[in-house]
Short mmCIF file of C-alpha atoms in Angstrom, two decimals:
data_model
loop_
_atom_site.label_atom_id
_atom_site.label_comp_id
_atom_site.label_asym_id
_atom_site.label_seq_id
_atom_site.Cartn_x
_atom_site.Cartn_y
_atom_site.Cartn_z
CA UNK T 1 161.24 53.44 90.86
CA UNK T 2 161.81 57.37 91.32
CA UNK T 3 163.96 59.29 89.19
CA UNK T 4 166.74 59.41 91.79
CA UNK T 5 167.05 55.18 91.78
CA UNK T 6 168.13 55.80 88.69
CA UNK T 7 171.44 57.56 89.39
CA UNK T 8 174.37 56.35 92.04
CA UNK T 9 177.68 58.10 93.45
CA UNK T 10 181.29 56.39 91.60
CA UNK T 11 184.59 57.22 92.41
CA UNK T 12 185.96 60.39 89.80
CA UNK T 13 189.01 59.80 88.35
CA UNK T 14 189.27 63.51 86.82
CA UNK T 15 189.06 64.41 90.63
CA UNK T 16 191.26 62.04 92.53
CA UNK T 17 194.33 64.09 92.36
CA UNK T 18 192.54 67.09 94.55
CA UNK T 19 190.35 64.55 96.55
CA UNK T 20 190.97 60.79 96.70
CA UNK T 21 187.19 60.61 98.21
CA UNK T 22 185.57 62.76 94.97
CA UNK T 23 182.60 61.12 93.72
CA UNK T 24 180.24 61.50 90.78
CA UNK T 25 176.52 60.91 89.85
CA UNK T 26 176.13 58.59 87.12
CA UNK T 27 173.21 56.83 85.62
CA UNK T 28 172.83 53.30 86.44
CA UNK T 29 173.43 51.41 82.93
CA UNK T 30 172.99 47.92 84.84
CA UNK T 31 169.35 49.08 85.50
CA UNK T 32 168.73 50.38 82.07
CA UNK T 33 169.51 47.24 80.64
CA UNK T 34 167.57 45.57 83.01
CA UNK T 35 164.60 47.40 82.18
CA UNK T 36 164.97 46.92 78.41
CA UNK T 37 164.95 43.26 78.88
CA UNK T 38 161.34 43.68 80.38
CA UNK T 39 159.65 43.99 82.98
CA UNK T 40 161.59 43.90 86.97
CA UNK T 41 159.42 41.68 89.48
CA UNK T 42 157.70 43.95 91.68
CA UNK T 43 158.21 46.86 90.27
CA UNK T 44 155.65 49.74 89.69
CA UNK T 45 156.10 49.68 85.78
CA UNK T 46 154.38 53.40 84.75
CA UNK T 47 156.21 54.81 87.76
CA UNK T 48 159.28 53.54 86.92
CA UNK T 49 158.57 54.69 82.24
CA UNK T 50 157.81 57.98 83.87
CA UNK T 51 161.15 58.18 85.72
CA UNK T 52 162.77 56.76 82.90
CA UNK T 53 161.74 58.98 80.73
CA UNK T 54 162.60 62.52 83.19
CA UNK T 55 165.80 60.95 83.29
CA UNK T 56 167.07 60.52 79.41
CA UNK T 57 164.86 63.80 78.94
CA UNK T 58 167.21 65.45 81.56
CA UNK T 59 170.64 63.56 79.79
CA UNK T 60 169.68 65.02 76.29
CA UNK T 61 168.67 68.52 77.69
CA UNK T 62 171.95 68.85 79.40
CA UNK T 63 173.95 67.57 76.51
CA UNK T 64 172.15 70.46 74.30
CA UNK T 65 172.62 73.32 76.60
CA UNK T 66 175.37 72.31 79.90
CA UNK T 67 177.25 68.91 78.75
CA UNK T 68 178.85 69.33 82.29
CA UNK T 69 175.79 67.93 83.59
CA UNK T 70 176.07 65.06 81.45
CA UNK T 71 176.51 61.71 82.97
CA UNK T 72 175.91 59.30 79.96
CA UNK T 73 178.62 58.45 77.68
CA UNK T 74 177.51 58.80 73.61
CA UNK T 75 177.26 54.78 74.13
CA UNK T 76 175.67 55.04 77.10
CA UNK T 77 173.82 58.05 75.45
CA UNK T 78 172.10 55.20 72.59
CA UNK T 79 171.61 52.94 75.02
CA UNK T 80 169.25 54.66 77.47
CA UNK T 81 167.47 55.93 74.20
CA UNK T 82 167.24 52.54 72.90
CA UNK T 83 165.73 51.07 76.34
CA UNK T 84 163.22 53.74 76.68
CA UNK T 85 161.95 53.33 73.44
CA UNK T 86 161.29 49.66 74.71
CA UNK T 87 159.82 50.45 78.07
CA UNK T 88 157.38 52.80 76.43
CA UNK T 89 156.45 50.19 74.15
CA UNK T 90 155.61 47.83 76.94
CA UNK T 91 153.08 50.89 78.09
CA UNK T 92 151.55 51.08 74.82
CA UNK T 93 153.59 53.77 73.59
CA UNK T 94 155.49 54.33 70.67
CA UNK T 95 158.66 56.23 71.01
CA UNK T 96 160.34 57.11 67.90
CA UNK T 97 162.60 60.40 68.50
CA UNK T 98 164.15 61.83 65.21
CA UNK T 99 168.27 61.11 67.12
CA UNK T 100 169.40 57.94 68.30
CA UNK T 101 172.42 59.39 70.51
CA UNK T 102 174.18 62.96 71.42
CA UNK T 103 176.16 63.17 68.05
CA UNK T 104 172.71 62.59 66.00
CA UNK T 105 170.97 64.92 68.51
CA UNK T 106 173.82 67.51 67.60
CA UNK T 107 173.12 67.02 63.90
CA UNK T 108 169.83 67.25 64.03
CA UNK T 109 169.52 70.69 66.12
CA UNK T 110 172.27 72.53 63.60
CA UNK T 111 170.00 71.23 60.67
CA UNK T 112 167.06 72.71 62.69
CA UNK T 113 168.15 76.42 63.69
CA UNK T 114 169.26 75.09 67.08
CA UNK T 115 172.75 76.54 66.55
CA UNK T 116 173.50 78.81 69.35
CA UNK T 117 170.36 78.71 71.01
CA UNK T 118 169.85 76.87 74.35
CA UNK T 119 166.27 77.40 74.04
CA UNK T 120 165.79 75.94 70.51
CA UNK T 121 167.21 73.00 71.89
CA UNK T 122 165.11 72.86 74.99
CA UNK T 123 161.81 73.05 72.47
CA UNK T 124 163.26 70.13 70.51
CA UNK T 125 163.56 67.72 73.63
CA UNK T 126 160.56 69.00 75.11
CA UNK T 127 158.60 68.44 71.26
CA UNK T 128 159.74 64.94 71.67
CA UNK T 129 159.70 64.31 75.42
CA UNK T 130 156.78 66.45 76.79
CA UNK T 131 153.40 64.01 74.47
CA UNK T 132 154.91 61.10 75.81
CA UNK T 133 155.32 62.13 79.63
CA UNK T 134 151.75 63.82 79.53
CA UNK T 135 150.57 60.66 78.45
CA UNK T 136 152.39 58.39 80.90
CA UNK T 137 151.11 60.85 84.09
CA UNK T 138 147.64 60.55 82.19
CA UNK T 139 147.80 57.14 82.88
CA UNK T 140 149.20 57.39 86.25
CA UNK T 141 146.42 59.90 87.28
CA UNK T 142 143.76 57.43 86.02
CA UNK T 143 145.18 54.71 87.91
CA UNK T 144 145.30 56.47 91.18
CA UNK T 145 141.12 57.29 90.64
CA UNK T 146 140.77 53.62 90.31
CA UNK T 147 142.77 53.35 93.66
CA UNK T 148 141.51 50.85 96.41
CA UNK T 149 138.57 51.79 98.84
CA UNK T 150 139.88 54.48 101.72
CA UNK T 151 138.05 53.88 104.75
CA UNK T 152 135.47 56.49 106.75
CA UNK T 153 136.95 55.73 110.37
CA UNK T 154 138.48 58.75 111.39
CA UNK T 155 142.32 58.10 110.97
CA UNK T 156 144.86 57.89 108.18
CA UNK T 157 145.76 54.08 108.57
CA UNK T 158 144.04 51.19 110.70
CA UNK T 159 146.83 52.17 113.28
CA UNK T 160 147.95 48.63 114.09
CA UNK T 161 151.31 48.58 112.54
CA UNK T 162 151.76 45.08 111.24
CA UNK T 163 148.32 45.15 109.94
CA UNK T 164 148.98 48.37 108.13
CA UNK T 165 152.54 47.20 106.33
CA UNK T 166 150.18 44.27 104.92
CA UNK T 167 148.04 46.88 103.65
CA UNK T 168 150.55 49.22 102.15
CA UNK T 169 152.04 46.14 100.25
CA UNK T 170 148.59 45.22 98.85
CA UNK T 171 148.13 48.71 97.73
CA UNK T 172 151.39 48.77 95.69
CA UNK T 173 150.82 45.21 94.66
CA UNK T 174 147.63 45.85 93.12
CA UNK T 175 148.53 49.57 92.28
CA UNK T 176 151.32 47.80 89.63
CA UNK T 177 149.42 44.93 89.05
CA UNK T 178 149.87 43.45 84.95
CA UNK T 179 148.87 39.94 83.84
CA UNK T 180 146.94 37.14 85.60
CA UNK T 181 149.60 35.93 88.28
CA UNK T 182 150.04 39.80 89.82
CA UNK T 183 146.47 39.65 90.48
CA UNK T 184 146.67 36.44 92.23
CA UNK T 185 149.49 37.56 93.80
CA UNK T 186 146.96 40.59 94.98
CA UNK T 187 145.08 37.94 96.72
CA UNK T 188 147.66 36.76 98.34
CA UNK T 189 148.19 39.83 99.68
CA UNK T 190 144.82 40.25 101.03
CA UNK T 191 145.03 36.72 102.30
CA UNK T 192 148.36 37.92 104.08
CA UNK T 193 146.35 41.09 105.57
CA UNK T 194 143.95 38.73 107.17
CA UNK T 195 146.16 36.47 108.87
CA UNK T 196 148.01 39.94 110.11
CA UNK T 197 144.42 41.00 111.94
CA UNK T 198 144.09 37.20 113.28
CA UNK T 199 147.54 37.69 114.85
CA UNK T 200 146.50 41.43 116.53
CA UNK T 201 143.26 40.67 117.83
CA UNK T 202 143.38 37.36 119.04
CA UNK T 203 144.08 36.46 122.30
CA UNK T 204 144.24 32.87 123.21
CA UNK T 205 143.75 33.53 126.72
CA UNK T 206 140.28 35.71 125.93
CA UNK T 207 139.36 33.81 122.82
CA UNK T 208 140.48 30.39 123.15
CA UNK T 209 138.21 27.82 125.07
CA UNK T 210 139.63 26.01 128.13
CA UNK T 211 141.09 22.53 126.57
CA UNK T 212 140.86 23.66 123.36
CA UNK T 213 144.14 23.92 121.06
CA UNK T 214 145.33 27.13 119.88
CA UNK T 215 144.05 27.33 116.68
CA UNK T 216 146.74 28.60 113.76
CA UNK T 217 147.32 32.06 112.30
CA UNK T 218 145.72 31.04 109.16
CA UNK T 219 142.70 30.06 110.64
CA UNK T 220 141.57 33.55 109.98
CA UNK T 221 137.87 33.03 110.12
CA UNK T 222 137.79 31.12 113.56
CA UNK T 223 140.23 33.56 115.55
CA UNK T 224 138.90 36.44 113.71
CA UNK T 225 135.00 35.16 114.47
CA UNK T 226 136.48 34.24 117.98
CA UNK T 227 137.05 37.72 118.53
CA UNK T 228 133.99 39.03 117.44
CA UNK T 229 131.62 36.50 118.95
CA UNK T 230 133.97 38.10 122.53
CA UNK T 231 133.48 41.59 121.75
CA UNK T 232 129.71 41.51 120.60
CA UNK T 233 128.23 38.30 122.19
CA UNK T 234 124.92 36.98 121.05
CA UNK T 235 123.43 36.81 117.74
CA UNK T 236 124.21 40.64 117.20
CA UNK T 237 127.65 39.52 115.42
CA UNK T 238 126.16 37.08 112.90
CA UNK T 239 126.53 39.77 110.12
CA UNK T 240 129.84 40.64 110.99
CA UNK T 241 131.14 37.12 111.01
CA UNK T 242 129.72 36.21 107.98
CA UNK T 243 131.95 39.39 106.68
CA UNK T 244 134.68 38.03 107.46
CA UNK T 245 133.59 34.37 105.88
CA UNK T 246 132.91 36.40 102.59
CA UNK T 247 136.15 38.26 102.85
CA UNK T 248 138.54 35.61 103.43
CA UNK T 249 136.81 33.35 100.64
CA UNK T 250 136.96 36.16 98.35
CA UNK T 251 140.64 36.51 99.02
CA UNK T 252 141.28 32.61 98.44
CA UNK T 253 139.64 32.67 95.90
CA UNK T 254 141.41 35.50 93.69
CA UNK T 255 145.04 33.61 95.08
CA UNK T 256 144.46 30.53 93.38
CA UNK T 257 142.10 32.23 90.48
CA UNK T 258 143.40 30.87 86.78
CA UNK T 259 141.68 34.12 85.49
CA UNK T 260 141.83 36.80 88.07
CA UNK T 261 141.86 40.27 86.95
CA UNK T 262 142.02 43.71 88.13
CA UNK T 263 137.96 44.11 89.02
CA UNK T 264 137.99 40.75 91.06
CA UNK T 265 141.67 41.39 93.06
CA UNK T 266 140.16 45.18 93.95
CA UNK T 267 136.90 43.38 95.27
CA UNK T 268 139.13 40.85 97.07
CA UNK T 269 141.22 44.41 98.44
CA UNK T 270 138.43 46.26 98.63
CA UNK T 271 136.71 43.72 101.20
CA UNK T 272 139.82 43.03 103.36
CA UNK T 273 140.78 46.43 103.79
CA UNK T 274 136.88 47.85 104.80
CA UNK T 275 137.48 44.61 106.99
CA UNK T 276 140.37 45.63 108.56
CA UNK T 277 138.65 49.12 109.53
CA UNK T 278 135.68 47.36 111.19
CA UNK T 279 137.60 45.46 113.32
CA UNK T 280 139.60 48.41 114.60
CA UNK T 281 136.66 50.78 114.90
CA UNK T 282 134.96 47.46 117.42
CA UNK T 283 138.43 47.49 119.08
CA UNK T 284 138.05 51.59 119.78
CA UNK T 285 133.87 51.20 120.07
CA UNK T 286 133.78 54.40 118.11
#
């Protein structure tokens, strides 16, 4: 999640008399909660602390120098607090701000020579905001070095459209991925990017012998080899097929693995994505 999924537009009461339509941007409490109680299936975890975190950061700042840019109520206020401290946890943080909500915030500037200055206040919440988000886009950066193999064939995506949703997903599957059963779920992924090229590039009026049944979508190594064995005939292909043998295995494999992990689902990735490149750059012969 992005810092805007945090926020939605609600009818305003305090406008309704000049506009019946007036709306307001409030913070979605339903989604706090729901990230305090852990984590949300699919969801890109450090992506979504990082939001998290710009948001209550942005709540408290406006409380301390505009509070009619304040959305959260003083419950509301604890609340988010409380929940962040909880998601940071969950990232290895610990998030222990000296205020628990707006009145304790208030207190704790006029004990601190925050009276009348907007700009002591901003030091305070950055003081106890800034560590933790430099830390969290740290961790973000790091992640995106250890992002999944890019290609060298001369375009941006594979440029076969199904094929390349398939991809995407993996990417933010794996990009998120936690414990043992998001990595298998990685290779499920991959195993779903292989049966998207055996749907583009076989033909079962090129590839399919006279008499012979279709064979299904899953049967990723025969269509897949079927094509190959069509667009380089002879023993010229061997390599190539046996590729796509070591692909899909590794794929199948890190689905059903009891101890997958991230090095074995980024092979698994790895493989069907370089895969997926191959095939297109035999389909363009560049």
């Amino acid at each position: 999640m992005r810092f805007d999924d945090f926020f939605e537009d609600v009818p305003d009461p305090a406008m309704v008399w000049a506009n019946p339509d007036a709306t307001k941007r409030v913070v979605k409490m339903d989604l706090v909660r729901d990230l305090a109680k852990g984590r949300i299936v699919g969801d890109d975890e450090l992506a979504s602390a990082i939001a998290f975190t710009r948001v209550v950061r942005a709540e408290y700042e406006a409380f301390g120098t505009d509070d009619k840019m304040v959305t959260l109520s003083e419950e509301d206020a604890r609340e988010a607090l409380r929940s962040l401290r909880l998601v940071l946890q969950r990232q290895g943080i610990q998030f222990r701000p000296p205020w628990s909500d707006f009145s304790s915030f208030k207190s704790y500037w006029l004990a601190h020579d925050g009276y009348g200055s907007w700009q002591a206040r901003r030091v305070m919440i950055g003081e106890v905001f800034q560590p933790v988000l430099e830390r969290l886009e740290s961790t973000e950066e790091r992640e995106f070095a250890n992002e999944l193999v890019e290609a060298v064939s001369p375009r941006d995506a594979v440029g076969w459209p199904g094929v390349d949703e398939y991809i995407e997903q993996l990417r933010f599957r794996f990009r998120s991925a936690s414990p043992v059963a998001d990595y298998k779920d990685v290779g499920n992924r991959c195993v779903g990017v292989l049966e998207a090229l055996s749907a583009k590039v076989y033909d079962p009026d090129v590839h399919c012998p006279p008499g012979k049944p279709v064979p299904p979508v899953d049967k990723t190594d025969i269509r897949i080899g079927a094509y190959i064995d069509q667009r380089l005939p002879g023993s010229s292909n061997e390599e190539l097929r046996g590729l796509v043998k070591k692909a899909s295995a590794l794929a199948h494999k890190t689905k059903h693995s009891p101890r997958a992990d991230r090095t074995t689902s980024g092979i698994a990735a790895d493989a069907v994505i370089l895969l997926a490149n191959i095939l297109r750059r035999l389909a363009d012969g560049l």
